[in-house]
Short mmCIF file of C-alpha atoms in Angstrom, two decimals:
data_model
loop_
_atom_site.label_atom_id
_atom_site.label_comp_id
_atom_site.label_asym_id
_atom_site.label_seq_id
_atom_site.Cartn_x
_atom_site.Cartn_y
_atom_site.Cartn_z
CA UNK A 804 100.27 86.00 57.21
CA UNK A 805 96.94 86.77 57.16
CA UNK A 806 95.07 83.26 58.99
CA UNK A 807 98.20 83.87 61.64
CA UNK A 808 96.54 87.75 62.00
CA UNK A 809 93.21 86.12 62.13
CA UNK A 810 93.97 83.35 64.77
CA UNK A 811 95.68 85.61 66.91
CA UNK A 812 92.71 88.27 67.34
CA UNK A 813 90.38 85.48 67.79
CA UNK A 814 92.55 84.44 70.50
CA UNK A 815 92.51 87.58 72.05
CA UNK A 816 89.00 88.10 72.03
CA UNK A 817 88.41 85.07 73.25
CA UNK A 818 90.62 85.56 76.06
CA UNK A 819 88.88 89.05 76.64
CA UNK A 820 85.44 87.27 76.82
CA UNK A 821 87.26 85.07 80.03
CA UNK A 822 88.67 88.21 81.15
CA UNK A 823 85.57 89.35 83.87
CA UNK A 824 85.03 85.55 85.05
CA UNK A 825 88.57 85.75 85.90
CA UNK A 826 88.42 88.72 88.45
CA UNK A 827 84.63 87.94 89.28
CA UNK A 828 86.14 84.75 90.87
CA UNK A 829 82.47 82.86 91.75
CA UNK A 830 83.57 80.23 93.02
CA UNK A 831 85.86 81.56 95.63
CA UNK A 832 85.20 83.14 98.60
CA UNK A 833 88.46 85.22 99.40
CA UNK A 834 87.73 87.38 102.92
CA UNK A 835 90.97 89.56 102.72
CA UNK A 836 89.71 91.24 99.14
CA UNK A 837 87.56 93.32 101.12
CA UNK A 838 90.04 95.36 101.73
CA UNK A 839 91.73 98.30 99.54
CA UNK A 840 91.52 97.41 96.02
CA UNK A 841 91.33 93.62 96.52
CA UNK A 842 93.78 91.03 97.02
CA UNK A 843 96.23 90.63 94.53
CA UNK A 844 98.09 87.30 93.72
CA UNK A 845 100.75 88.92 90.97
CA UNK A 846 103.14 87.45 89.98
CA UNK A 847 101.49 83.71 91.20
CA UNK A 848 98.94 84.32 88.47
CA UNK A 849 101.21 83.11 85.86
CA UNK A 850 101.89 79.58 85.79
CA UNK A 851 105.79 79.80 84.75
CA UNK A 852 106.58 82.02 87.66
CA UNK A 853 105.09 80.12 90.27
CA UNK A 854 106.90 77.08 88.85
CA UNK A 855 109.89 78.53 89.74
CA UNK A 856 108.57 80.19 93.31
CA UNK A 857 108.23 83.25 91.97
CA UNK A 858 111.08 84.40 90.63
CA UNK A 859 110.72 86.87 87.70
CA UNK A 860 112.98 89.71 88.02
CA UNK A 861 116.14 88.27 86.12
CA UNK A 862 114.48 85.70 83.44
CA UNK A 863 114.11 86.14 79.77
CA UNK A 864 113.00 84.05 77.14
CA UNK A 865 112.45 84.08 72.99
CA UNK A 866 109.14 82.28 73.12
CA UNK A 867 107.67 83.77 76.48
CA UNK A 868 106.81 87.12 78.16
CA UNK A 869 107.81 88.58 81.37
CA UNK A 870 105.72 91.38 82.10
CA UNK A 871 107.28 91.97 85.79
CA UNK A 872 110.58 92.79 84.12
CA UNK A 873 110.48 95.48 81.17
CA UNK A 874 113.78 94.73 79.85
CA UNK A 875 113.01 90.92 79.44
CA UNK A 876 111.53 91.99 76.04
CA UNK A 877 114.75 92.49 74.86
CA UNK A 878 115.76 88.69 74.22
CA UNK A 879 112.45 88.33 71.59
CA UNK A 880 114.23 87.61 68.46
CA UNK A 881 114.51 90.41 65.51
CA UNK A 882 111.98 88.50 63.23
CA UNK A 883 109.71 86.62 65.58
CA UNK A 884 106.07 87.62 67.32
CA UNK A 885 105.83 85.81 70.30
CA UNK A 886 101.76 85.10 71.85
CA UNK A 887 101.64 84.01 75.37
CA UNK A 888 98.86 82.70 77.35
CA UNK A 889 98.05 81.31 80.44
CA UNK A 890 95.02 80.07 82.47
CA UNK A 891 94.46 79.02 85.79
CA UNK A 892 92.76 76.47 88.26
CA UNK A 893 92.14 76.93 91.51
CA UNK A 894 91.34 75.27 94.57
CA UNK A 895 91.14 77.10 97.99
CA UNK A 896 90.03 75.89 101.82
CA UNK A 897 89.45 78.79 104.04
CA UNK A 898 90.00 77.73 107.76
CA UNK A 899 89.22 79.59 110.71
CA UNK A 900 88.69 78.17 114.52
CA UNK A 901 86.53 75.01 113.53
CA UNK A 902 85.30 76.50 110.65
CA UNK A 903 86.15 74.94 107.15
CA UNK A 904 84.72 76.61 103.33
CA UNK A 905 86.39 75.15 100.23
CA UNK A 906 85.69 76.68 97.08
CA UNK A 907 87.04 76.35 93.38
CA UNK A 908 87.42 78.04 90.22
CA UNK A 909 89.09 78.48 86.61
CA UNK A 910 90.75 81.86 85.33
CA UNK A 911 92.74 83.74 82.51
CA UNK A 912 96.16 83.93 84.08
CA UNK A 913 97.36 86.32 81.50
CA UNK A 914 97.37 87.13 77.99
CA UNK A 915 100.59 88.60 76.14
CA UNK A 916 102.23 89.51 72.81
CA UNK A 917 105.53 90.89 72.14
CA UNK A 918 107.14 91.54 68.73
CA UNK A 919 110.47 93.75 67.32
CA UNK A 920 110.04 97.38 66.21
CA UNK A 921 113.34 97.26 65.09
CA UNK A 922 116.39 95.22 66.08
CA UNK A 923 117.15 96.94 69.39
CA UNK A 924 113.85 98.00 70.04
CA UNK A 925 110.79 95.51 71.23
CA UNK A 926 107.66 96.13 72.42
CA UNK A 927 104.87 93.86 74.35
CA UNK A 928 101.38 94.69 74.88
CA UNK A 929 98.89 92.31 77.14
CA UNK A 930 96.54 92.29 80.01
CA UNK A 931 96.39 90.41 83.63
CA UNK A 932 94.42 90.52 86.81
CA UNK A 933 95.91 92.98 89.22
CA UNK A 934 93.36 92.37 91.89
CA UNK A 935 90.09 90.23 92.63
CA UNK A 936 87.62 90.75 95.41
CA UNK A 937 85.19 88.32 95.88
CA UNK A 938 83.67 87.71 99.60
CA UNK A 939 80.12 87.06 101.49
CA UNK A 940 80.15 86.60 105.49
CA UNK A 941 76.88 86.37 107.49
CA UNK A 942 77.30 87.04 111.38
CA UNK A 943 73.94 86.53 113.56
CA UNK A 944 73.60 88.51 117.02
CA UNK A 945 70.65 88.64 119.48
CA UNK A 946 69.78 92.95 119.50
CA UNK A 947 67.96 92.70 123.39
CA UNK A 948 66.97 96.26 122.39
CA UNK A 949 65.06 95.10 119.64
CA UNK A 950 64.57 91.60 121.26
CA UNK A 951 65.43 89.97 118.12
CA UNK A 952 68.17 88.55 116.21
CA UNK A 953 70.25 90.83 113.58
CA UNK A 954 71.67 88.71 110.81
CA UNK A 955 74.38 91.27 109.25
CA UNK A 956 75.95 89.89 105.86
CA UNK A 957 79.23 91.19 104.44
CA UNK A 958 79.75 90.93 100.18
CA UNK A 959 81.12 92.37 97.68
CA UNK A 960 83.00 91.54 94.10
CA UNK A 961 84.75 93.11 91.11
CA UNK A 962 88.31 93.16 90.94
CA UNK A 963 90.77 95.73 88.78
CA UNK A 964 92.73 94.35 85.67
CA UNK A 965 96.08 95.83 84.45
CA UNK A 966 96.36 96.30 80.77
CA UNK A 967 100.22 97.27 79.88
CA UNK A 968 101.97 98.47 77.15
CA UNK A 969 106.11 97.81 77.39
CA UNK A 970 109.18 98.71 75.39
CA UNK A 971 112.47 97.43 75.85
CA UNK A 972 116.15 98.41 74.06
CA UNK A 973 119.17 96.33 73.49
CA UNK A 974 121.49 98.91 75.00
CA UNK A 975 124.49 96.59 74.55
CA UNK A 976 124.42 92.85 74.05
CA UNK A 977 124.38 92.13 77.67
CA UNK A 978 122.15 94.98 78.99
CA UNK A 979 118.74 95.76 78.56
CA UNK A 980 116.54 98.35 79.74
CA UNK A 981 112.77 98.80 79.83
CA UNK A 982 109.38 100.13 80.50
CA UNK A 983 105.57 99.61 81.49
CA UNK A 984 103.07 102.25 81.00
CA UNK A 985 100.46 100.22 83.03
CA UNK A 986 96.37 100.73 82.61
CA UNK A 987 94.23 99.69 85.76
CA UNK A 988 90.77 99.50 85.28
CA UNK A 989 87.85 97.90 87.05
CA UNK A 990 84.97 98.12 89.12
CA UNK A 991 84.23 97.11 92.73
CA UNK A 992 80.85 96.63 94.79
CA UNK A 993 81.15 96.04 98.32
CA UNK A 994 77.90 96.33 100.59
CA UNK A 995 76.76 95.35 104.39
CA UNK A 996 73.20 94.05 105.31
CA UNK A 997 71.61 94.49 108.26
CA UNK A 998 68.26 92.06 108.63
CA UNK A 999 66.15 92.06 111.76
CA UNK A 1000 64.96 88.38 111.92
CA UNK A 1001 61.19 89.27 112.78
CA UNK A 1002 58.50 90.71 110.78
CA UNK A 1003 57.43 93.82 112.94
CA UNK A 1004 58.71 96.81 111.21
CA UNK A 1005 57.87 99.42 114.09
CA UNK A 1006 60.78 100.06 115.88
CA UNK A 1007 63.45 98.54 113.58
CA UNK A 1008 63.99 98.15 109.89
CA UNK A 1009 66.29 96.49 107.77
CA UNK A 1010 69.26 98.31 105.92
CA UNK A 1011 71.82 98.25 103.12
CA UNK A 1012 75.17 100.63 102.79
CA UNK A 1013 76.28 99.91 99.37
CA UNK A 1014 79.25 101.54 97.49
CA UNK A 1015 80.32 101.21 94.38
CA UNK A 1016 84.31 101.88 93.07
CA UNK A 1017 85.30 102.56 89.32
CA UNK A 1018 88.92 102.27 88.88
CA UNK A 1019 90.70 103.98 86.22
CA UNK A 1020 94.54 104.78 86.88
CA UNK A 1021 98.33 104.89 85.06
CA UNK A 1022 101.55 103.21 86.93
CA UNK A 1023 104.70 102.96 85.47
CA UNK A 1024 107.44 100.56 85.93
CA UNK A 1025 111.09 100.88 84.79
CA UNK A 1026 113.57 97.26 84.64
CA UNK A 1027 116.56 96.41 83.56
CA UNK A 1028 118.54 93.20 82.68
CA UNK A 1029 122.61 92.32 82.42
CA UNK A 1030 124.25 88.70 81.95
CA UNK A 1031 127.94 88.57 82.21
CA UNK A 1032 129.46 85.00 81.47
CA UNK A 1033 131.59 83.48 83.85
CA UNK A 1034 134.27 81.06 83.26
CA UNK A 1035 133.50 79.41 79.65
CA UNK A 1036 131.09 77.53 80.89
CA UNK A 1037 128.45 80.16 83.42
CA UNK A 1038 126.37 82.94 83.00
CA UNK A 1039 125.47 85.80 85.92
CA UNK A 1040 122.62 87.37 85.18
CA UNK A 1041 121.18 90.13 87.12
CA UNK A 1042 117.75 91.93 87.01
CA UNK A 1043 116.26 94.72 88.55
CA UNK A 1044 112.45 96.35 88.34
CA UNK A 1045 111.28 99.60 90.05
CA UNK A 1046 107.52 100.49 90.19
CA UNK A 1047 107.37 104.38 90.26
CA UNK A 1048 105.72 106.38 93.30
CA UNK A 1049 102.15 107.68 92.05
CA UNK A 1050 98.88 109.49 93.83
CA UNK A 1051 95.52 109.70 91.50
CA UNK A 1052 92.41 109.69 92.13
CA UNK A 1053 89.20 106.62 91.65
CA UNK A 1054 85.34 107.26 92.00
CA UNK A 1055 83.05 106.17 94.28
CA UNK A 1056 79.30 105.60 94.53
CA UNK A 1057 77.60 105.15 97.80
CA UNK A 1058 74.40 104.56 98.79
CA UNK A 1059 72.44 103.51 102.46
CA UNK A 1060 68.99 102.89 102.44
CA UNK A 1061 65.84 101.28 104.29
CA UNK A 1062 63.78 98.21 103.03
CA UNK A 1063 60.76 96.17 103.66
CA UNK A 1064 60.49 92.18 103.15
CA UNK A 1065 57.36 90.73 101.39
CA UNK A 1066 57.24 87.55 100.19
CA UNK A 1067 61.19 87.14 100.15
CA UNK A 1068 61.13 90.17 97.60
CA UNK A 1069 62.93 93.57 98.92
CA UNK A 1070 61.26 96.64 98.49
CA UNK A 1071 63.15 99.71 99.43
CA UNK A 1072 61.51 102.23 102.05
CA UNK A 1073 63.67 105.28 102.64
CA UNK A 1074 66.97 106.79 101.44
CA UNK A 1075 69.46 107.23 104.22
CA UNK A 1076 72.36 108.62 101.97
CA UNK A 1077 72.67 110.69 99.67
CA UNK A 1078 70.17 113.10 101.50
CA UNK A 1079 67.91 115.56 99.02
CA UNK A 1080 69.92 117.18 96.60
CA UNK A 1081 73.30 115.94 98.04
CA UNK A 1082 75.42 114.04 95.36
CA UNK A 1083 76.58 110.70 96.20
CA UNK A 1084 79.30 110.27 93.55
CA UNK A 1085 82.50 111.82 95.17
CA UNK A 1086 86.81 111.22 94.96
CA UNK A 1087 89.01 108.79 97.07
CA UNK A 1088 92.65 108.24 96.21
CA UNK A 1089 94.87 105.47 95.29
CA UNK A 1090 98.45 106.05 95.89
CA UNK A 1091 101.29 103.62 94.95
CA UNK A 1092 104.40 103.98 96.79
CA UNK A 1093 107.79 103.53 95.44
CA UNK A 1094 108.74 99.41 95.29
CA UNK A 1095 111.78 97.54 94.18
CA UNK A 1096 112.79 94.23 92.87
CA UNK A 1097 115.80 92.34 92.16
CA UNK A 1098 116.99 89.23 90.82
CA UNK A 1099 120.13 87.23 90.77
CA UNK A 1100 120.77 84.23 88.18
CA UNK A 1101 123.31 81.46 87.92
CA UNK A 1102 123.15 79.78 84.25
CA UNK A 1103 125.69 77.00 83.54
CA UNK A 1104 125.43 76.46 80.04
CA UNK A 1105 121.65 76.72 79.20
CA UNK A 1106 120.87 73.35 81.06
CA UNK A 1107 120.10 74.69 84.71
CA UNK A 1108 120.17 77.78 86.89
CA UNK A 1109 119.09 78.89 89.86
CA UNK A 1110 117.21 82.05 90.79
CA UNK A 1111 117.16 84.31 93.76
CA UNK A 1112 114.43 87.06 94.25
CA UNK A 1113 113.90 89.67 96.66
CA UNK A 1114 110.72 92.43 96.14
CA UNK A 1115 110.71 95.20 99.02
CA UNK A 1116 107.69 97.56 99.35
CA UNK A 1117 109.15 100.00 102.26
CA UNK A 1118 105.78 101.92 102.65
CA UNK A 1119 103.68 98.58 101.61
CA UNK A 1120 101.95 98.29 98.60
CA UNK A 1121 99.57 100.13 96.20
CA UNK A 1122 96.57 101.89 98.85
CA UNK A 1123 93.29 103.16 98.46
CA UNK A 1124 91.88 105.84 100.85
CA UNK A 1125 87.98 106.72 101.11
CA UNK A 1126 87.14 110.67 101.21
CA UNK A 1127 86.85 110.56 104.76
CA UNK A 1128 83.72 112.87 104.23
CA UNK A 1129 81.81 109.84 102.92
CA UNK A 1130 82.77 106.69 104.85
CA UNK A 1131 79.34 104.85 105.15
CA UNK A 1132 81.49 101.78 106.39
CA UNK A 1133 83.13 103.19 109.37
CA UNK A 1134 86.78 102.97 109.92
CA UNK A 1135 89.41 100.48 108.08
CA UNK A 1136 91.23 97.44 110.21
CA UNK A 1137 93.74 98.14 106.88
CA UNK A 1138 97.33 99.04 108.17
CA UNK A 1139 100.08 100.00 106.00
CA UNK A 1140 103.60 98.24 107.01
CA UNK A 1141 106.44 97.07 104.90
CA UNK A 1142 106.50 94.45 102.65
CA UNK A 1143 109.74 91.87 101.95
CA UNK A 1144 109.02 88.65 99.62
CA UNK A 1145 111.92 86.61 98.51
CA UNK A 1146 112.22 83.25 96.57
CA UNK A 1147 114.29 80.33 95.55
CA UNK A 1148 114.06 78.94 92.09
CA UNK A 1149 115.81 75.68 90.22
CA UNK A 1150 115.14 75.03 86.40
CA UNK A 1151 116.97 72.07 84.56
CA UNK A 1152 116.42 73.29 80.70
CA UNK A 1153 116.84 70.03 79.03
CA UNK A 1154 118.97 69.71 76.27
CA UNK A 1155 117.72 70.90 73.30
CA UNK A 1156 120.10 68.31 70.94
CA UNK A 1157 119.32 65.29 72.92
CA UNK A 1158 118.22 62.65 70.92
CA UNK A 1159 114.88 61.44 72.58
CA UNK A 1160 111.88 64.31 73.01
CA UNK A 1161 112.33 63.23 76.76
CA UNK A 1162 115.89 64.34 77.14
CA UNK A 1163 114.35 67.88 75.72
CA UNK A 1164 112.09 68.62 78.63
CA UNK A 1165 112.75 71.14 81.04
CA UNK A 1166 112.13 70.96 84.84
CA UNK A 1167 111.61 73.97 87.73
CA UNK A 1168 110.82 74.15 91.30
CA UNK A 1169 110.82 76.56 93.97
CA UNK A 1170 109.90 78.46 97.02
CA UNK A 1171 108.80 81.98 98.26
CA UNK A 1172 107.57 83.84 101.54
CA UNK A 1173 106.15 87.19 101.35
CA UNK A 1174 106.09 89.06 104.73
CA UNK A 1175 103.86 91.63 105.07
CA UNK A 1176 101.51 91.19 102.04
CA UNK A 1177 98.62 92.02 104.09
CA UNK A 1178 98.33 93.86 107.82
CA UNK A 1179 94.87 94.81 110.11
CA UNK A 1180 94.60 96.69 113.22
CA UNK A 1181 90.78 96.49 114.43
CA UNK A 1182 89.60 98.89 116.78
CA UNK A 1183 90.66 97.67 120.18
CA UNK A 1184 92.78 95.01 119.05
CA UNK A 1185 96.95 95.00 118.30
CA UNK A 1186 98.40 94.60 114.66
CA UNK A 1187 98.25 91.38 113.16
CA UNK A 1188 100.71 90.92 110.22
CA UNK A 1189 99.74 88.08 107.86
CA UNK A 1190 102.45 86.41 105.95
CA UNK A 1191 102.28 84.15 102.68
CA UNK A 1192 104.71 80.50 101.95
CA UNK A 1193 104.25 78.55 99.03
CA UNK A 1194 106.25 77.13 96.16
CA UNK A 1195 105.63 75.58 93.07
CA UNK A 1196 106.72 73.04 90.66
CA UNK A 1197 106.39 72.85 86.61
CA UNK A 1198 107.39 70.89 83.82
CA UNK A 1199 108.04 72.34 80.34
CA UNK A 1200 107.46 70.77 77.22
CA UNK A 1201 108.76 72.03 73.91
CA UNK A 1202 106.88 71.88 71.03
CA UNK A 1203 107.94 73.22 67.17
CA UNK A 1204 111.34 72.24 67.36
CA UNK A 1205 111.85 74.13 70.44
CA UNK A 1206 110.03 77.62 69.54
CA UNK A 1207 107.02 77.03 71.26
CA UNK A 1208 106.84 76.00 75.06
CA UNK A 1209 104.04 74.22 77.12
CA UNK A 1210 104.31 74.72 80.67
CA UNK A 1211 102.06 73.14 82.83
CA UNK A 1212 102.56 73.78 86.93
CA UNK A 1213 101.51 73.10 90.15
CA UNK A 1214 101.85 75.45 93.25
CA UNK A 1215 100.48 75.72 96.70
CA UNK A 1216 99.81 78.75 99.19
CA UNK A 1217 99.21 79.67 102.91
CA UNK A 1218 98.18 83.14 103.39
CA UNK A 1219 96.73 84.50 106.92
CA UNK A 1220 96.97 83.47 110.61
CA UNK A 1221 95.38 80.21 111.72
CA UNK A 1222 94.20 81.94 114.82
CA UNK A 1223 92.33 83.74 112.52
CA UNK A 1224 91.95 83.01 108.88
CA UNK A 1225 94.00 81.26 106.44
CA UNK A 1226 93.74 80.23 103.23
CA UNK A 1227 95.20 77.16 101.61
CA UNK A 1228 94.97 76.91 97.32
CA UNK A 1229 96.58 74.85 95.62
CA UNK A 1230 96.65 76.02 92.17
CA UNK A 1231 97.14 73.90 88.60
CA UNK A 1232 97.97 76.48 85.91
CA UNK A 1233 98.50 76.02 81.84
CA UNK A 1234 100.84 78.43 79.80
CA UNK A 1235 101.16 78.41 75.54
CA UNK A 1236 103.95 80.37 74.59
CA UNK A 1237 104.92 80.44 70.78
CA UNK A 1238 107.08 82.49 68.92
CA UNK A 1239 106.58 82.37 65.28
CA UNK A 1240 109.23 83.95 62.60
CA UNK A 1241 106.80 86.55 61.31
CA UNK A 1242 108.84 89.15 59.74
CA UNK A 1243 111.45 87.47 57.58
CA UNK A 1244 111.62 88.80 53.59
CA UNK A 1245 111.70 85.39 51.36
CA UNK A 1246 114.26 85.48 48.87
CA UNK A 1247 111.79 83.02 46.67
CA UNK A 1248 108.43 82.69 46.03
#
């Protein structure tokens, strides 16, 4: 018992240590993360539920955990601890007019435990990126008043992570009910350059608005989870996940200033904002509206079943709104419209007597499309809506006479408008889940 304590907080620190490469995301430039809180990929961070197109809402499992569903808890077994991890690989093209930028980079997925506090009573604890932002643009312009050209760079980077603590109860043997208390908590620079491509200061100087966002926040989420059998030889199960309607408040840190160029070093030359004595540390708001989901699941005999998804945001999803007071960065092209995804899954489960380790594997596939995720509405121009499709396929290998499962999957996205900017990733992702029997008395020693 105690190397099994020791392995699994190694793991987790280890895991921690990959935690803020994982929202830093270096090797991706994502444009769309400059807005809000980030762009957030949940649930097509974990490689299990974009092998089955992203449907979460009705699945369970002994040796894996489903943080998108409280009450999925419920089916860990009374004397087992289940770990679960996952990690990511990603490669992304952006495209826009005749423009082409790939990029590519490597990420914690997830990290999970869940374990029995009694024998209708479990509990999970883990962590997950909730959003990343991650994004440089340069844009050159010929100023005639200056008679120069302006080279104006856009950045920023961060990203918030989501550390949750769940509970779900065996209410009968078919139903289930659970819920998140979820942690957010991150940090987020975003700044815009303005550099006069000439070296006479006079009339014109160069200039930085910087500001800096430190996100701490609660969101709950309640589930639940029935399976009535069908016939002797089906199962119907049904799932359903709300994520509760919540207003708090972030902090943010600006700053706008002057600077010189010598010798490719910056030095800076005046402070714009704050002005003397005026604090620059001030409230914005993050509100998350009220969201559903629901799932629908056809079992026939734990060898297949199909899954069907739908997740509805009426009044979009979570939203972050600068003190108006303090906008160094004008007005936001952000727009807040509803939000529909729904997706198609297929697993074949193997069969778990067969006589060859082949017959044992399990198989998934499936598709989603998420309308709405993201909508902007620049000044002057009409409201573009910018949809996600993509699917996913995975294999699953059991290990450990079937209480540990390797899943290793394969997905692929389109997100924007290719009249203005979309991005294709296809994504390879790796997932460990084992569930050892931790918590049975031996009768001998």
């Amino acid at each position: 018992m105690k190397n099994k304590h020791t392995l699994i907080i190694a793991l987790v620190l280890f895991a921690t240590s990959l935690l803020q490469p994982a929202i830093a995301q270096d090797g991706l430039n994502v444009p769309f993360s400059q807005y809000g809180i980030g762009l957030t990929d949940m649930p097509y961070n974990m490689p299990r539920a974009f092998g089955m197109g992203g449907t979460i809402y009705s699945r369970s499992s002994r040796n894996t955990v489903n943080p998108f569903n409280p009450a999925s808890y419920a089916a860990v077994e009374s004397e087992s601890f289940v770990f679960d991890i996952g990690i990511n690989i990603q490669n992304s093209v952006l495209r826009g007019g005749n423009s082409r930028l790939p990029g590519a980079e490597g990420s914690l997925a997830y990290l999970a435990v869940a374990f029995p506090i009694t024998h209708w009573w479990k509990t999970s604890i883990g962590m997950l990126p909730f959003s990343i932002v991650n994004y440089e643009s340069v844009h050159t312009l010929y100023d005639p008043l200056t008679d120069s050209d302006v080279k104006t760079v856009y950045d920023g980077n961060g990203g918030v992570t989501q550390f949750y603590w769940g509970n779900a109860f065996n209410i009968t043997p078919r139903l289930s009910f659970g819920f998140n208390v979820n942690y957010l908590y991150g940090g987020i620079t975003r700044a815009i350059t303005y550099q006069f491509q000439h070296n006479d200061s006079t009339y014109c100087m160069n200039s930085r608005s910087q500001k800096n966002t430190q996100t701490s926040n609660l969101l709950f989420d309640l589930g639940l989870q029935y399976s009535q059998p069908v016939g002797a030889k089906h199962t119907l199960r049904f799932g359903a996940t709300c994520r509760l309607p919540r207003t708090s408040t972030i902090k943010d840190q600006t700053l706008a200033y002057t600077f010189l160029n010598y010798a490719s070093t910056e030095y800076l030359f005046d402070t714009i904002f704050p002005a003397s004595g005026q604090p620059n540390t001030y409230n914005s708001t993050l509100h998350q509206p009220l969201t559903f989901g629901l799932g629908l699941a056809l079992e026939r005999n734990n060898r297949w079943e199909i899954d069907l998804d739908a997740y509805y945001a009426p009044k979009g999803d979570i939203s972050y709104q600068e003190d108006p007071g303090h906008n160094i960065f004008g007005a936001t092209a952000l727009r807040t419209t509803p939000n529909l995804r729904v997706a198609l899954g297929y697993e074949w489960k193997g069969n778990p007597d067969a006589a060859t380790y082949w017959g044992r594997i399990g198989l998934s596939a499936g598709l989603y499309h998420n309308h709405g995720k993201l909508a902007l509405q620049p000044i002057g121009h009409d409201l573009t809506v910018l949809n996600e499709t993509g699917g996913g396929l995975a294999v699953h290998l059991p290990m450990r006479k079937g209480r540990s499962l390797l899943t290793l999957a394969l997905g692929y996205s389109s997100f924007g408008d290719a009249s203005l900017l979309r991005r294709d990733t296809f994504t390879f992702g790796i997932a460990v889940g084992s569930c050892e029997r931790w918590f049975v008395k031996r009768k001998y020693n």
